[in-house]
mmCIF file of C-alpha atoms in Angstrom:
data_model
loop_
_atom_site.group_PDB
_atom_site.id
_atom_site.type_symbol
_atom_site.label_atom_id
_atom_site.label_comp_id
_atom_site.label_asym_id
_atom_site.label_seq_id
_atom_site.Cartn_x
_atom_site.Cartn_y
_atom_site.Cartn_z
ATOM 1 C CA UNK A 154 104.771 79.012 106.153
ATOM 2 C CA UNK A 155 108.574 78.711 105.945
ATOM 3 C CA UNK A 156 108.156 75.855 103.500
ATOM 4 C CA UNK A 157 106.843 78.396 100.985
ATOM 5 C CA UNK A 158 110.151 80.236 101.335
ATOM 6 C CA UNK A 159 112.364 77.146 101.432
ATOM 7 C CA UNK A 160 111.228 75.617 98.131
ATOM 8 C CA UNK A 161 111.883 78.716 95.977
ATOM 9 C CA UNK A 162 115.189 79.221 97.833
ATOM 10 C CA UNK A 163 116.302 75.715 96.908
ATOM 11 C CA UNK A 164 115.282 76.276 93.300
ATOM 12 C CA UNK A 165 117.070 79.634 93.145
ATOM 13 C CA UNK A 166 120.175 78.135 94.740
ATOM 14 C CA UNK A 167 120.157 75.267 92.264
ATOM 15 C CA UNK A 168 119.956 77.527 89.217
ATOM 16 C CA UNK A 169 122.325 80.212 90.534
ATOM 17 C CA UNK A 170 124.967 77.810 91.880
ATOM 18 C CA UNK A 171 127.508 78.403 89.129
ATOM 19 C CA UNK A 172 127.138 82.179 88.862
ATOM 20 C CA UNK A 173 126.941 83.237 92.528
ATOM 21 C CA UNK A 174 127.413 80.018 94.427
ATOM 22 C CA UNK A 175 130.668 78.220 95.026
ATOM 23 C CA UNK A 176 131.414 77.704 91.331
ATOM 24 C CA UNK A 177 134.487 79.860 90.622
ATOM 25 C CA UNK A 178 133.550 82.595 93.072
ATOM 26 C CA UNK A 179 136.565 82.117 95.371
ATOM 27 C CA UNK A 180 139.177 81.243 92.733
ATOM 28 C CA UNK A 181 142.425 82.929 93.659
ATOM 29 C CA UNK A 182 141.068 84.203 96.977
ATOM 30 C CA UNK A 183 141.318 81.133 99.155
ATOM 31 C CA UNK A 184 144.794 79.622 99.133
ATOM 32 C CA UNK A 185 145.752 76.211 100.495
ATOM 33 C CA UNK A 186 148.844 76.216 102.677
ATOM 34 C CA UNK A 187 151.323 73.415 101.893
ATOM 35 C CA UNK A 188 151.461 72.176 105.519
ATOM 36 C CA UNK A 189 147.720 71.660 105.832
ATOM 37 C CA UNK A 190 146.432 68.181 105.232
ATOM 38 C CA UNK A 191 143.264 68.885 103.323
ATOM 39 C CA UNK A 192 141.679 67.834 100.109
ATOM 40 C CA UNK A 193 143.296 69.214 96.995
ATOM 41 C CA UNK A 194 141.458 71.777 94.939
ATOM 42 C CA UNK A 195 140.695 69.123 92.321
ATOM 43 C CA UNK A 196 139.128 66.845 94.948
ATOM 44 C CA UNK A 197 137.040 69.714 96.308
ATOM 45 C CA UNK A 198 135.944 70.725 92.825
ATOM 46 C CA UNK A 199 134.980 67.162 91.981
ATOM 47 C CA UNK A 200 133.113 66.588 95.247
ATOM 48 C CA UNK A 201 131.079 69.787 95.032
ATOM 49 C CA UNK A 202 131.085 70.159 91.279
ATOM 50 C CA UNK A 203 127.410 70.926 90.875
ATOM 51 C CA UNK A 204 124.420 72.013 92.923
ATOM 52 C CA UNK A 205 123.050 68.481 93.479
ATOM 53 C CA UNK A 206 126.327 67.209 94.963
ATOM 54 C CA UNK A 207 126.585 70.337 97.085
ATOM 55 C CA UNK A 208 123.073 69.821 98.536
ATOM 56 C CA UNK A 209 123.643 66.093 99.072
ATOM 57 C CA UNK A 210 126.893 66.881 100.867
ATOM 58 C CA UNK A 211 125.006 69.229 103.217
ATOM 59 C CA UNK A 212 122.469 66.512 104.068
ATOM 60 C CA UNK A 213 124.980 63.656 104.298
ATOM 61 C CA UNK A 214 127.247 65.331 106.871
ATOM 62 C CA UNK A 215 126.346 63.728 110.219
ATOM 63 C CA UNK A 216 127.219 66.568 112.605
ATOM 64 C CA UNK A 217 124.881 69.277 111.247
ATOM 65 C CA UNK A 218 122.189 66.720 110.519
ATOM 66 C CA UNK A 219 122.220 65.508 114.144
ATOM 67 C CA UNK A 220 121.655 69.077 115.341
ATOM 68 C CA UNK A 221 118.793 69.553 112.905
ATOM 69 C CA UNK A 222 117.097 66.366 114.103
ATOM 70 C CA UNK A 223 117.740 67.267 117.760
ATOM 71 C CA UNK A 224 116.308 70.747 117.191
ATOM 72 C CA UNK A 225 113.140 69.336 115.643
ATOM 73 C CA UNK A 226 112.840 66.775 118.450
ATOM 74 C CA UNK A 227 113.281 69.319 121.250
ATOM 75 C CA UNK A 228 110.838 71.727 119.612
ATOM 76 C CA UNK A 229 108.229 68.949 119.384
ATOM 77 C CA UNK A 230 108.912 67.732 122.923
ATOM 78 C CA UNK A 231 108.908 71.159 124.590
ATOM 79 C CA UNK A 232 106.032 72.810 122.764
ATOM 80 C CA UNK A 233 103.721 69.938 121.805
ATOM 81 C CA UNK A 234 104.359 67.007 124.128
ATOM 82 C CA UNK A 235 105.160 68.962 127.372
ATOM 83 C CA UNK A 236 104.181 72.642 126.875
ATOM 84 C CA UNK A 237 104.517 73.432 130.611
ATOM 85 C CA UNK A 238 108.217 72.534 130.583
ATOM 86 C CA UNK A 239 109.595 75.753 128.974
ATOM 87 C CA UNK A 240 108.013 77.844 131.752
ATOM 88 C CA UNK A 241 109.512 75.611 134.430
ATOM 89 C CA UNK A 242 112.945 75.751 132.804
ATOM 90 C CA UNK A 243 112.706 79.553 132.535
ATOM 91 C CA UNK A 244 111.811 79.823 136.235
ATOM 92 C CA UNK A 245 114.556 77.450 137.357
ATOM 93 C CA UNK A 246 117.249 79.159 135.264
ATOM 94 C CA UNK A 247 115.887 82.692 135.580
ATOM 95 C CA UNK A 248 119.281 84.381 135.320
ATOM 96 C CA UNK A 249 120.003 82.673 131.985
ATOM 97 C CA UNK A 250 116.467 83.452 130.870
ATOM 98 C CA UNK A 251 116.973 87.140 131.794
ATOM 99 C CA UNK A 252 120.272 87.296 129.867
ATOM 100 C CA UNK A 253 118.627 85.763 126.814
ATOM 101 C CA UNK A 254 115.614 88.083 127.057
ATOM 102 C CA UNK A 255 117.967 91.068 127.351
ATOM 103 C CA UNK A 256 119.764 89.770 124.240
ATOM 104 C CA UNK A 257 123.088 89.824 126.108
ATOM 105 C CA UNK A 258 122.680 93.587 126.630
ATOM 106 C CA UNK A 259 123.328 94.401 122.990
ATOM 107 C CA UNK A 260 120.005 96.215 122.539
ATOM 108 C CA UNK A 261 120.673 98.401 125.562
ATOM 109 C CA UNK A 262 124.205 99.121 124.296
ATOM 110 C CA UNK A 263 122.938 99.922 120.789
ATOM 111 C CA UNK A 264 120.196 102.164 122.188
ATOM 112 C CA UNK A 265 122.704 104.026 124.346
ATOM 113 C CA UNK A 266 125.667 104.213 121.979
ATOM 114 C CA UNK A 267 124.340 104.235 118.431
ATOM 115 C CA UNK A 268 120.765 105.474 118.771
ATOM 116 C CA UNK A 269 121.594 107.782 121.686
ATOM 117 C CA UNK A 270 124.681 109.107 119.949
ATOM 118 C CA UNK A 271 122.749 109.660 116.760
ATOM 119 C CA UNK A 272 120.037 111.504 118.696
ATOM 120 C CA UNK A 273 122.675 113.730 120.344
ATOM 121 C CA UNK A 274 124.338 114.482 117.004
ATOM 122 C CA UNK A 275 120.936 115.244 115.489
ATOM 123 C CA UNK A 276 120.007 117.485 118.416
ATOM 124 C CA UNK A 277 123.275 119.428 118.164
ATOM 125 C CA UNK A 278 122.798 119.810 114.401
ATOM 126 C CA UNK A 279 119.252 121.013 115.051
ATOM 127 C CA UNK A 280 120.413 123.582 117.612
ATOM 128 C CA UNK A 281 123.323 124.923 115.570
ATOM 129 C CA UNK A 282 121.990 124.461 112.053
ATOM 130 C CA UNK A 283 118.290 125.097 112.398
ATOM 131 C CA UNK A 284 117.882 127.303 115.458
ATOM 132 C CA UNK A 285 121.090 129.350 115.226
ATOM 133 C CA UNK A 286 121.806 129.585 111.495
ATOM 134 C CA UNK A 287 118.441 129.247 109.763
ATOM 135 C CA UNK A 288 116.123 130.769 112.369
ATOM 136 C CA UNK A 289 118.637 133.143 113.943
ATOM 137 C CA UNK A 290 120.545 134.451 110.945
ATOM 138 C CA UNK A 291 118.338 133.855 107.912
ATOM 139 C CA UNK A 292 114.777 134.274 109.190
ATOM 140 C CA UNK A 293 115.175 136.540 112.211
ATOM 141 C CA UNK A 294 118.272 138.189 110.732
ATOM 142 C CA UNK A 295 116.274 139.241 107.692
ATOM 143 C CA UNK A 296 113.532 140.678 109.876
ATOM 144 C CA UNK A 297 116.072 142.440 112.106
ATOM 145 C CA UNK A 298 117.950 143.872 109.126
ATOM 146 C CA UNK A 299 114.701 145.201 107.666
ATOM 147 C CA UNK A 300 114.019 146.947 110.974
ATOM 148 C CA UNK A 301 117.573 148.353 111.037
ATOM 149 C CA UNK A 302 117.341 149.657 107.462
ATOM 150 C CA UNK A 303 113.916 151.119 108.225
ATOM 151 C CA UNK A 304 115.366 153.101 111.158
ATOM 152 C CA UNK A 305 118.251 154.346 108.986
ATOM 153 C CA UNK A 306 116.058 155.308 106.025
ATOM 154 C CA UNK A 307 113.502 156.959 108.291
ATOM 155 C CA UNK A 308 116.209 159.448 109.301
ATOM 156 C CA UNK A 309 117.305 159.959 105.697
ATOM 157 C CA UNK A 310 113.789 160.484 104.320
ATOM 158 C CA UNK A 311 112.926 164.094 105.076
ATOM 159 C CA UNK A 312 110.207 164.684 102.516
ATOM 160 C CA UNK A 313 112.080 167.521 100.818
ATOM 161 C CA UNK A 314 112.405 167.296 97.047
ATOM 162 C CA UNK A 315 115.988 168.619 96.941
ATOM 163 C CA UNK A 316 117.144 165.800 99.280
ATOM 164 C CA UNK A 317 115.735 163.195 96.873
ATOM 165 C CA UNK A 318 117.327 164.961 93.881
ATOM 166 C CA UNK A 319 120.664 165.045 95.715
ATOM 167 C CA UNK A 320 120.373 161.308 96.510
ATOM 168 C CA UNK A 321 119.660 160.517 92.832
ATOM 169 C CA UNK A 322 122.632 162.581 91.660
ATOM 170 C CA UNK A 323 124.906 160.882 94.197
ATOM 171 C CA UNK A 324 123.624 157.484 93.038
ATOM 172 C CA UNK A 325 124.381 158.375 89.412
ATOM 173 C CA UNK A 326 127.892 159.511 90.367
ATOM 174 C CA UNK A 327 128.535 156.247 92.218
ATOM 175 C CA UNK A 328 127.210 154.281 89.239
ATOM 176 C CA UNK A 329 129.362 156.222 86.744
ATOM 177 C CA UNK A 330 132.446 155.892 88.950
ATOM 178 C CA UNK A 331 131.891 152.201 89.254
ATOM 179 C CA UNK A 332 131.361 151.903 85.492
ATOM 180 C CA UNK A 333 134.572 153.755 84.723
ATOM 181 C CA UNK A 334 136.813 151.991 87.225
ATOM 182 C CA UNK A 335 135.461 148.468 86.875
#
């Protein structure tokens, strides 16, 4: 299945080598120190001048190629030739196996620090923002203020016509005063 990903990746790398590959991408960024004995920039540019040379260089280097061949060999040997061997190795080196299964403790650290911290921040935002501000002030505050105004207006509303006329006249005076002064 990975072969179906590898072939288009090689083709995309071949065609995109100049624009996003090592073409002129690092010009001016990587500087060669005068004391270092390395290839000159011209030698590097000539050796890896196009995508074909770059790929051939990757295959022709002995050190990475040895590890690739060793990886394929050990995978074949451990999982096809002797499939019982990985279990025996895991039992014999159980502490290494446990460390590798625990992913060096990074998952536990990430769960505690990042995920746990994010949960705590979210919970505090929920308590202050949602419960206190939205539910407490906006929703329940509106209901409480309606009850408060109802108690106040219940005292004011007497049912007498002259009280309502007086309230309208006072409202007009406030409106006129506001209109004159503002």
